[in-house]
């Protein structure tokens, strides 16, 4: 099993002294409480650009012109966008604008990591309410620049527009595939193990705790931090994609939802999860007790964890775990189930299964996040 | 003067029988009035993908996976995003969702054309209100696919999220720079002529007329069509960028606003417009009479025309016009002023000038579209 290419890095380790994830906030350069409706558009863009560094030699032209320009090597580029809307995906009553932007960018990086692409550029379009404080916009971009330093990307462009009712972000990520073939959701095989990085349910528990508090704590708990400033799966994803795994996807829409996506992308296969094996995050048990829910169900349907789900041959699993341990010792890898054959005509819902404690296999009760459905339908 | 590279095309002419710009609407595949809140997310995405073709050999993987994948040649990529929000940038009471999406994509293509990049991919993130009709979403993507056929791009990805208060679009355009050096806003020289493609003010006149009508006419006037389905400046821009022009930018934010952007990007230069030379679009005079405005002022501050502004040496102008006539006979090019030297310390506002009828040069009265400013400030 050859994971050697996973060690190649095109950049040096970040020089930051403290992790931006651990910071309650990064200081803006503004004082007082100016609002962005007090600035002209040019002034706002100048202020944003003042916070953005450039670190990749492939960035020929960054923000400010009609278009950003990248130097590209021959090969393949991965492109993805991820949109998030205030009141739907985030709530600024108990998180900062910087938290919301961090979550949006880490979510988009998850799409790059799922195909094993090295980041080349990030663009961020923002819809801002005019009454947002200038200092919060400065904190947002200083925080994203620090994230760029840590994960190795430049913020090369984007757009800033007025959105009177709700803040929104749309994150564009551009990455380079360094491998000859890219991994994706399809490619799973019967007999594969189903494994997941990190821990599950933490972000959901953190969100519940933040909702109860109604404001952002000055010293967030680990679960709250899982929600406010999730770790990026980008570097572990690049390492895993260099190994002979069969299928991989990020699970920011929730494990149950992504199992369904795997089932849709892999016909004649069923995905069986053992709920007792799910790596439940710190703080989930306490939150489950508080809210009368089941910890495993929170881990399954959480929908906010920035982790990766993959399938791999059982005989390759130990080497995969050793490779990940060597490169990213902080990233756990846990087997949570298996892939089995299924009838060709079975719909995806019937190929997403859970093994109950008595060993029986039943359809997984899905509580996926369906964006547009009216409740009660 | 060598414009020969402008003739190189990587694709054959589009096979469409009628221009999507002229269509009142393209048929969706749905009947009845289902709303998108009646669909699950997967169903909505399946329905969208059913309308999207793939035409570029560089598109390795289109919509549906974690990330789109492009084959890239060695060289430079241009990237830009453009966001538009219902109630701020467009109004669905008198335009269709397809019109709004068309405007957003053509606006973003303008950024590619301003740097002379050949399109490689478009990604579209959409925030939809749940009560939108499924048929309107189908018409949107069928229309954008037809635009892709005409302009030579694939819609390779994006995101669809719920946005309860206002529809929004964020368009990502990716283009390949085929020239060794790309043109941008900077690079203007004293003595240059200032020229503009197409006609000005039409979109603003069309918008005013649509607002008065309060609904989308079944047979829009030329000015209304300038607003609802603006022609794309992409192909003329690619042709112009292959010629030895000095600076170029698109003017979707309005001519006056873009003159200011030119002044900011070119220190020690002033940009002088002769309002009597502005190529005023059909329908602007009538609208000016109706609303008691000045046609030249509407052409200057319109803010909705998808045209290009450039500077070029006077001795190169005739050859430039001949090259454009040969490749894109429908695209007008008009000299509207000149570039002159200015003191090093003069702010950009004082370097954006108009020549009055008595020959005197005065600061241009700017009515730029300032997204966040409260009115009266």
Coordinates of N, CA and C in Angstrom, one line a residue, chain B residues 81-246:
Chain B
X81 N -16.2 35.9 -9.3 CA -17.5 35.6 -8.8 C -18.4 36.9 -8.8
X82 N -19.6 36.7 -9.0 CA -20.6 37.9 -9.1 C -21.9 37.4 -8.3
X83 N -22.2 38.2 -7.3 CA -23.4 37.8 -6.6 C -24.5 38.8 -6.9
X84 N -25.8 38.4 -6.8 CA -26.9 39.2 -7.1 C -28.1 38.8 -6.2
X85 N -28.8 39.7 -5.6 CA -29.8 39.5 -4.6 C -31.1 40.1 -5.0
X86 N -32.2 39.3 -4.8 CA -33.5 39.8 -5.1 C -33.9 41.0 -4.2
X87 N -34.4 42.0 -4.8 CA -34.8 43.2 -4.1 C -33.6 44.2 -4.0
X88 N -32.4 43.8 -4.4 CA -31.3 44.7 -4.4 C -30.8 44.8 -5.9
X89 N -30.6 43.6 -6.5 CA -30.1 43.6 -7.9 C -31.2 43.2 -8.9
X90 N -32.2 42.5 -8.5 CA -33.3 42.2 -9.4 C -34.6 42.0 -8.7
X91 N -35.7 42.1 -9.5 CA -37.0 42.1 -9.0 C -37.9 41.1 -9.7
X92 N -38.3 40.1 -9.1 CA -39.0 39.0 -9.8 C -40.5 39.4 -10.1
X93 N -40.9 40.6 -9.7 CA -42.2 41.0 -10.1 C -42.4 41.3 -11.5
X94 N -41.3 41.7 -12.2 CA -41.3 42.0 -13.6 C -40.3 41.4 -14.4
X95 N -39.6 40.3 -13.8 CA -38.7 39.5 -14.6 C -38.8 38.1 -14.1
X96 N -38.5 37.1 -15.0 CA -38.5 35.7 -14.6 C -37.3 35.3 -13.9
X97 N -37.3 34.2 -13.2 CA -36.1 33.7 -12.5 C -35.0 33.5 -13.6
X98 N -35.4 33.0 -14.8 CA -34.5 32.8 -15.9 C -33.8 34.1 -16.3
X99 N -34.6 35.2 -16.4 CA -34.0 36.5 -16.7 C -33.0 36.9 -15.7
X100 N -33.3 36.7 -14.4 CA -32.4 37.1 -13.3 C -31.1 36.3 -13.4
X101 N -31.3 35.0 -13.6 CA -30.1 34.1 -13.7 C -29.2 34.5 -15.0
X102 N -29.9 34.7 -16.1 CA -29.2 35.1 -17.3 C -28.4 36.4 -17.0
X103 N -29.0 37.4 -16.4 CA -28.3 38.7 -16.1 C -27.1 38.4 -15.2
X104 N -27.3 37.6 -14.2 CA -26.2 37.3 -13.3 C -25.0 36.6 -14.0
X105 N -25.3 35.6 -14.9 CA -24.2 34.9 -15.5 C -23.5 35.8 -16.6
X106 N -24.3 36.5 -17.3 CA -23.7 37.4 -18.3 C -22.8 38.5 -17.6
X107 N -23.3 39.0 -16.5 CA -22.5 39.9 -15.7 C -21.1 39.3 -15.3
X108 N -21.2 38.0 -14.9 CA -19.9 37.4 -14.4 C -19.0 37.1 -15.7
X109 N -19.6 36.7 -16.8 CA -18.9 36.5 -18.0 C -18.2 37.8 -18.4
X110 N -18.8 39.0 -18.1 CA -18.2 40.2 -18.4 C -16.8 40.4 -17.7
X111 N -16.7 39.8 -16.5 CA -15.4 39.8 -15.8 C -14.3 39.0 -16.6
X112 N -14.8 37.9 -17.1 CA -13.8 37.1 -17.9 C -13.4 37.9 -19.2
X113 N -14.4 38.5 -19.8 CA -14.2 39.1 -21.1 C -13.2 40.3 -20.9
X114 N -13.3 40.9 -19.7 CA -12.5 42.1 -19.4 C -11.0 41.7 -19.3
X115 N -10.7 40.5 -19.0 CA -9.3 40.0 -19.0 C -9.0 39.2 -20.3
X116 N -10.0 39.0 -21.1 CA -9.8 38.2 -22.4 C -9.6 36.8 -22.2
X117 N -10.4 36.2 -21.2 CA -10.2 34.7 -20.9 C -11.3 33.9 -21.6
X118 N -10.9 32.8 -22.1 CA -11.8 31.8 -22.8 C -12.5 31.0 -21.7
X119 N -13.8 31.0 -21.7 CA -14.5 30.3 -20.6 C -14.2 28.8 -20.5
X120 N -14.0 28.3 -19.3 CA -13.7 26.9 -19.1 C -14.9 26.2 -18.3
X121 N -15.4 27.0 -17.4 CA -16.5 26.5 -16.5 C -17.2 27.6 -15.8
X122 N -18.5 27.3 -15.5 CA -19.3 28.2 -14.7 C -19.9 27.4 -13.6
X123 N -19.9 27.9 -12.4 CA -20.6 27.3 -11.3 C -21.6 28.3 -10.8
X124 N -22.8 27.8 -10.4 CA -23.9 28.7 -9.9 C -24.4 28.3 -8.6
X125 N -24.2 29.1 -7.6 CA -24.9 28.9 -6.3 C -26.2 29.7 -6.3
X126 N -27.3 29.0 -5.8 CA -28.6 29.6 -5.8 C -29.2 29.6 -4.4
X127 N -29.7 30.7 -3.9 CA -30.5 30.7 -2.7 C -32.0 30.8 -3.2
X128 N -32.8 29.8 -3.0 CA -34.2 29.9 -3.5 C -35.2 30.0 -2.3
X129 N -36.2 30.7 -2.6 CA -37.4 30.7 -1.7 C -38.2 29.4 -2.0
X130 N -38.7 28.8 -0.9 CA -39.3 27.5 -1.1 C -40.6 27.6 -1.9
X131 N -41.2 28.7 -2.0 CA -42.5 28.8 -2.8 C -42.3 29.1 -4.3
X132 N -41.0 29.1 -4.7 CA -40.7 29.2 -6.2 C -41.3 28.0 -6.9
X133 N -41.8 28.2 -8.1 CA -42.4 27.1 -8.8 C -41.3 26.3 -9.5
X134 N -41.4 25.0 -9.4 CA -40.5 24.1 -10.0 C -40.2 24.4 -11.5
X135 N -41.3 24.8 -12.2 CA -41.2 25.1 -13.6 C -40.2 26.3 -13.8
X136 N -40.2 27.2 -12.9 CA -39.4 28.4 -13.1 C -37.9 28.0 -12.9
X137 N -37.7 27.1 -12.0 CA -36.3 26.6 -11.8 C -35.8 25.8 -13.0
X138 N -36.7 25.0 -13.6 CA -36.4 24.3 -14.8 C -36.1 25.3 -16.0
X139 N -36.9 26.3 -16.1 CA -36.7 27.3 -17.2 C -35.4 28.0 -17.0
X140 N -35.0 28.3 -15.7 CA -33.7 28.9 -15.4 C -32.6 28.1 -15.9
X141 N -32.6 26.8 -15.6 CA -31.4 26.0 -16.0 C -31.4 25.7 -17.5
X142 N -32.6 25.5 -18.1 CA -32.6 25.3 -19.5 C -32.1 26.5 -20.2
X143 N -32.4 27.7 -19.7 CA -32.0 29.0 -20.3 C -30.5 29.1 -20.2
X144 N -30.0 28.8 -19.0 CA -28.5 28.9 -18.8 C -27.7 27.9 -19.6
X145 N -28.3 26.7 -19.8 CA -27.7 25.7 -20.7 C -27.6 26.2 -22.1
X146 N -28.7 26.9 -22.6 CA -28.7 27.5 -23.9 C -27.7 28.6 -24.0
X147 N -27.5 29.4 -23.0 CA -26.5 30.4 -22.9 C -25.1 29.8 -23.0
X148 N -24.9 28.7 -22.3 CA -23.7 28.0 -22.3 C -23.4 27.5 -23.7
X149 N -24.4 27.0 -24.4 CA -24.2 26.5 -25.8 C -23.7 27.7 -26.7
X150 N -24.3 28.9 -26.5 CA -24.0 30.0 -27.3 C -22.6 30.6 -27.0
X151 N -22.3 30.6 -25.7 CA -21.0 31.3 -25.3 C -19.9 30.3 -25.1
X152 N -20.2 29.0 -25.1 CA -19.1 28.0 -25.0 C -18.7 27.7 -23.6
X153 N -19.6 27.5 -22.7 CA -19.2 27.1 -21.3 C -20.1 25.9 -20.9
X154 N -19.5 25.1 -19.9 CA -20.4 24.1 -19.2 C -20.7 24.6 -17.8
X155 N -21.9 24.4 -17.4 CA -22.3 24.7 -16.0 C -21.8 23.4 -15.2
X156 N -20.7 23.5 -14.5 CA -20.1 22.2 -13.9 C -20.5 22.0 -12.5
X157 N -21.1 23.0 -11.8 CA -21.4 22.7 -10.4 C -22.1 24.0 -9.8
X158 N -22.1 23.9 -8.5 CA -22.7 25.0 -7.7 C -23.3 24.5 -6.5
X159 N -24.3 25.2 -5.9 CA -24.9 24.8 -4.7 C -26.4 25.4 -4.8
X160 N -27.3 24.7 -4.2 CA -28.7 25.2 -4.0 C -29.1 25.1 -2.6
X161 N -29.4 26.3 -2.0 CA -29.8 26.3 -0.6 C -31.1 27.1 -0.5
X162 N -31.7 26.9 0.7 CA -32.9 27.7 1.0 C -32.6 29.1 1.4
X163 N -33.2 30.1 0.9 CA -33.1 31.4 1.3 C -34.5 32.0 1.5
X164 N -35.0 32.0 2.7 CA -36.5 32.3 2.9 C -36.9 33.7 2.5
X165 N -36.0 34.7 2.6 CA -36.4 36.1 2.3 C -36.2 36.6 0.9
X166 N -35.1 36.1 0.3 CA -34.8 36.7 -1.0 C -34.0 35.7 -1.8
X167 N -34.3 35.5 -3.1 CA -33.6 34.7 -4.0 C -32.2 35.3 -4.1
X168 N -31.1 34.5 -4.2 CA -29.8 35.1 -4.6 C -29.1 34.1 -5.5
X169 N -28.2 34.7 -6.3 CA -27.3 33.9 -7.2 C -25.9 34.3 -6.8
X170 N -25.0 33.4 -6.9 CA -23.6 33.7 -6.9 C -23.0 32.9 -8.1
X171 N -22.5 33.6 -9.1 CA -22.0 33.0 -10.3 C -20.4 33.0 -10.2
X172 N -19.9 31.8 -10.4 CA -18.4 31.7 -10.5 C -18.0 31.4 -11.9
X173 N -17.1 32.2 -12.5 CA -16.6 31.9 -13.8 C -15.2 31.6 -13.8
X174 N -14.8 30.6 -14.6 CA -13.4 30.1 -14.7 C -13.0 30.2 -16.1
X175 N -12.0 30.9 -16.5 CA -11.6 31.0 -17.9 C -10.1 30.8 -18.0
X176 N -9.7 30.5 -19.2 CA -8.3 30.3 -19.5 C -7.7 31.5 -20.3
X177 N -6.6 32.0 -19.8 CA -6.0 33.1 -20.5 C -5.1 32.5 -21.6
X178 N -5.4 32.8 -22.8 CA -4.6 32.2 -23.9 C -3.5 33.1 -24.3
X179 N -3.5 34.3 -23.8 CA -2.4 35.2 -24.2 C -1.4 35.2 -23.1
X180 N -0.1 35.6 -23.5 CA 1.0 35.6 -22.5 C 0.8 36.6 -21.5
X181 N 0.2 37.8 -21.8 CA 0.0 38.8 -20.8 C -1.5 39.2 -20.8
X182 N -2.1 39.3 -19.7 CA -3.6 39.6 -19.6 C -3.7 41.1 -19.4
X183 N -4.8 41.6 -20.1 CA -5.1 43.0 -19.9 C -5.9 43.2 -18.6
X184 N -5.8 44.3 -18.0 CA -6.7 44.6 -16.9 C -6.9 46.1 -16.8
X185 N -7.5 46.6 -15.6 CA -7.8 48.0 -15.5 C -6.6 48.9 -15.6
X186 N -5.5 48.4 -15.1 CA -4.3 49.3 -15.1 C -3.7 49.2 -16.5
X187 N -2.7 50.1 -16.8 CA -1.9 50.0 -18.0 C -2.3 51.2 -19.0
X188 N -3.3 52.0 -18.6 CA -3.7 53.1 -19.5 C -2.5 54.1 -19.6
X189 N -2.4 54.8 -20.7 CA -1.4 55.8 -20.9 C -1.9 57.1 -21.3
X190 N -1.2 58.2 -21.0 CA -1.7 59.5 -21.4 C -1.7 59.6 -22.9
X191 N -2.8 60.2 -23.5 CA -3.0 60.3 -24.9 C -3.8 59.1 -25.5
X192 N -4.1 58.1 -24.7 CA -5.0 57.0 -25.1 C -6.4 57.5 -25.4
X193 N -7.0 56.9 -26.4 CA -8.5 57.1 -26.5 C -9.2 56.2 -25.6
X194 N -10.4 56.7 -25.2 CA -11.3 56.0 -24.3 C -12.4 55.5 -25.2
X195 N -12.6 54.1 -25.3 CA -13.7 53.6 -26.2 C -14.6 52.6 -25.4
X196 N -15.8 52.5 -25.9 CA -16.7 51.6 -25.3 C -17.4 50.7 -26.3
X197 N -17.7 49.5 -26.0 CA -18.4 48.6 -26.9 C -19.9 48.8 -26.8
X198 N -20.7 48.5 -27.8 CA -22.1 48.5 -27.7 C -22.8 49.9 -27.5
X199 N -23.9 49.8 -26.9 CA -24.7 51.1 -26.6 C -24.9 51.2 -25.1
X200 N -25.2 52.4 -24.6 CA -25.3 52.6 -23.2 C -26.7 53.1 -22.8
X201 N -27.1 52.8 -21.6 CA -28.4 53.3 -21.1 C -29.6 52.5 -21.4
X202 N -29.4 51.5 -22.3 CA -30.6 50.7 -22.7 C -31.2 49.9 -21.6
X203 N -30.3 49.3 -20.8 CA -30.8 48.4 -19.7 C -31.5 49.3 -18.7
X204 N -30.9 50.5 -18.4 CA -31.6 51.4 -17.4 C -33.0 51.8 -17.9
X205 N -33.0 52.2 -19.2 CA -34.3 52.5 -19.8 C -35.3 51.4 -19.7
X206 N -34.8 50.2 -20.1 CA -35.6 49.0 -20.0 C -36.1 48.7 -18.6
X207 N -35.3 48.9 -17.6 CA -35.6 48.6 -16.2 C -36.7 49.6 -15.8
X208 N -36.6 50.9 -16.2 CA -37.6 51.9 -15.8 C -38.9 51.5 -16.4
X209 N -38.9 51.1 -17.7 CA -40.1 50.7 -18.4 C -40.8 49.5 -17.8
X210 N -39.9 48.5 -17.4 CA -40.5 47.3 -16.7 C -41.1 47.6 -15.4
X211 N -40.4 48.5 -14.6 CA -40.9 48.9 -13.3 C -42.3 49.6 -13.5
X212 N -42.4 50.4 -14.5 CA -43.7 51.1 -14.7 C -44.8 50.1 -15.0
X213 N -44.4 49.1 -15.9 CA -45.4 48.1 -16.3 C -45.8 47.2 -15.1
X214 N -44.8 46.9 -14.2 CA -45.1 46.1 -13.0 C -45.1 44.6 -13.3
X215 N -45.0 44.2 -14.6 CA -44.9 42.8 -14.9 C -44.1 42.6 -16.2
X216 N -43.7 41.4 -16.4 CA -42.9 41.1 -17.6 C -43.7 41.1 -18.9
X217 N -43.5 42.0 -19.9 CA -44.3 41.9 -21.1 C -44.0 40.6 -21.9
X218 N -45.0 40.2 -22.6 CA -44.8 39.0 -23.4 C -43.9 39.2 -24.6
X219 N -43.9 40.5 -25.0 CA -43.0 40.8 -26.1 C -42.2 42.1 -25.8
X220 N -41.0 41.8 -25.1 CA -40.3 43.0 -24.5 C -39.7 43.9 -25.6
X221 N -39.6 45.2 -25.3 CA -39.0 46.1 -26.3 C -37.5 45.9 -26.3
X222 N -36.8 46.5 -27.3 CA -35.3 46.3 -27.3 C -34.6 46.8 -26.0
X223 N -35.1 47.9 -25.4 CA -34.5 48.3 -24.2 C -34.8 47.4 -23.0
X224 N -36.1 46.9 -23.0 CA -36.4 45.9 -22.0 C -35.6 44.6 -22.1
X225 N -35.3 44.2 -23.4 CA -34.5 43.1 -23.6 C -33.1 43.3 -23.2
X226 N -32.6 44.6 -23.4 CA -31.2 44.9 -22.9 C -31.1 44.7 -21.4
X227 N -32.2 44.9 -20.7 CA -32.2 44.6 -19.3 C -32.4 43.1 -18.9
X228 N -33.4 42.5 -19.6 CA -33.8 41.2 -19.2 C -32.8 40.1 -19.7
X229 N -32.3 40.3 -20.9 CA -31.4 39.3 -21.5 C -30.3 40.0 -22.2
X230 N -29.4 40.7 -21.5 CA -28.3 41.4 -22.1 C -27.4 40.5 -22.9
X231 N -26.9 41.0 -24.0 CA -26.0 40.2 -24.8 C -24.7 40.1 -24.0
X232 N -24.0 39.0 -24.2 CA -22.7 38.8 -23.5 C -21.5 39.5 -24.2
X233 N -20.7 40.2 -23.4 CA -19.5 40.8 -24.0 C -18.3 39.9 -24.1
X234 N -18.6 38.6 -23.9 CA -17.5 37.7 -23.7 C -16.6 37.5 -25.0
X235 N -17.3 37.2 -26.1 CA -16.5 36.9 -27.4 C -15.9 38.2 -27.9
X236 N -16.6 39.4 -27.9 CA -15.9 40.6 -28.3 C -14.7 40.9 -27.4
X237 N -14.9 40.6 -26.1 CA -13.8 40.9 -25.1 C -12.5 40.0 -25.4
X238 N -12.8 38.8 -25.7 CA -11.6 37.9 -26.1 C -10.9 38.4 -27.3
X239 N -11.7 38.9 -28.3 CA -11.1 39.4 -29.5 C -10.3 40.7 -29.2
X240 N -10.9 41.6 -28.4 CA -10.2 42.9 -28.1 C -8.9 42.6 -27.3
X241 N -9.0 41.7 -26.3 CA -7.8 41.4 -25.5 C -6.6 40.9 -26.3
X242 N -6.9 40.3 -27.5 CA -5.8 39.8 -28.3 C -5.1 41.0 -29.1
X243 N -5.7 42.1 -29.0 CA -5.1 43.3 -29.7 C -4.3 44.2 -28.7
X244 N -3.4 45.0 -29.2 CA -2.6 45.8 -28.2 C -3.3 47.0 -27.6
X245 N -4.4 46.7 -26.9 CA -5.0 47.7 -26.1 C -4.3 47.9 -24.8
X246 N -4.5 49.0 -24.1 CA -3.8 49.3 -22.9 C -4.5 48.8 -21.6

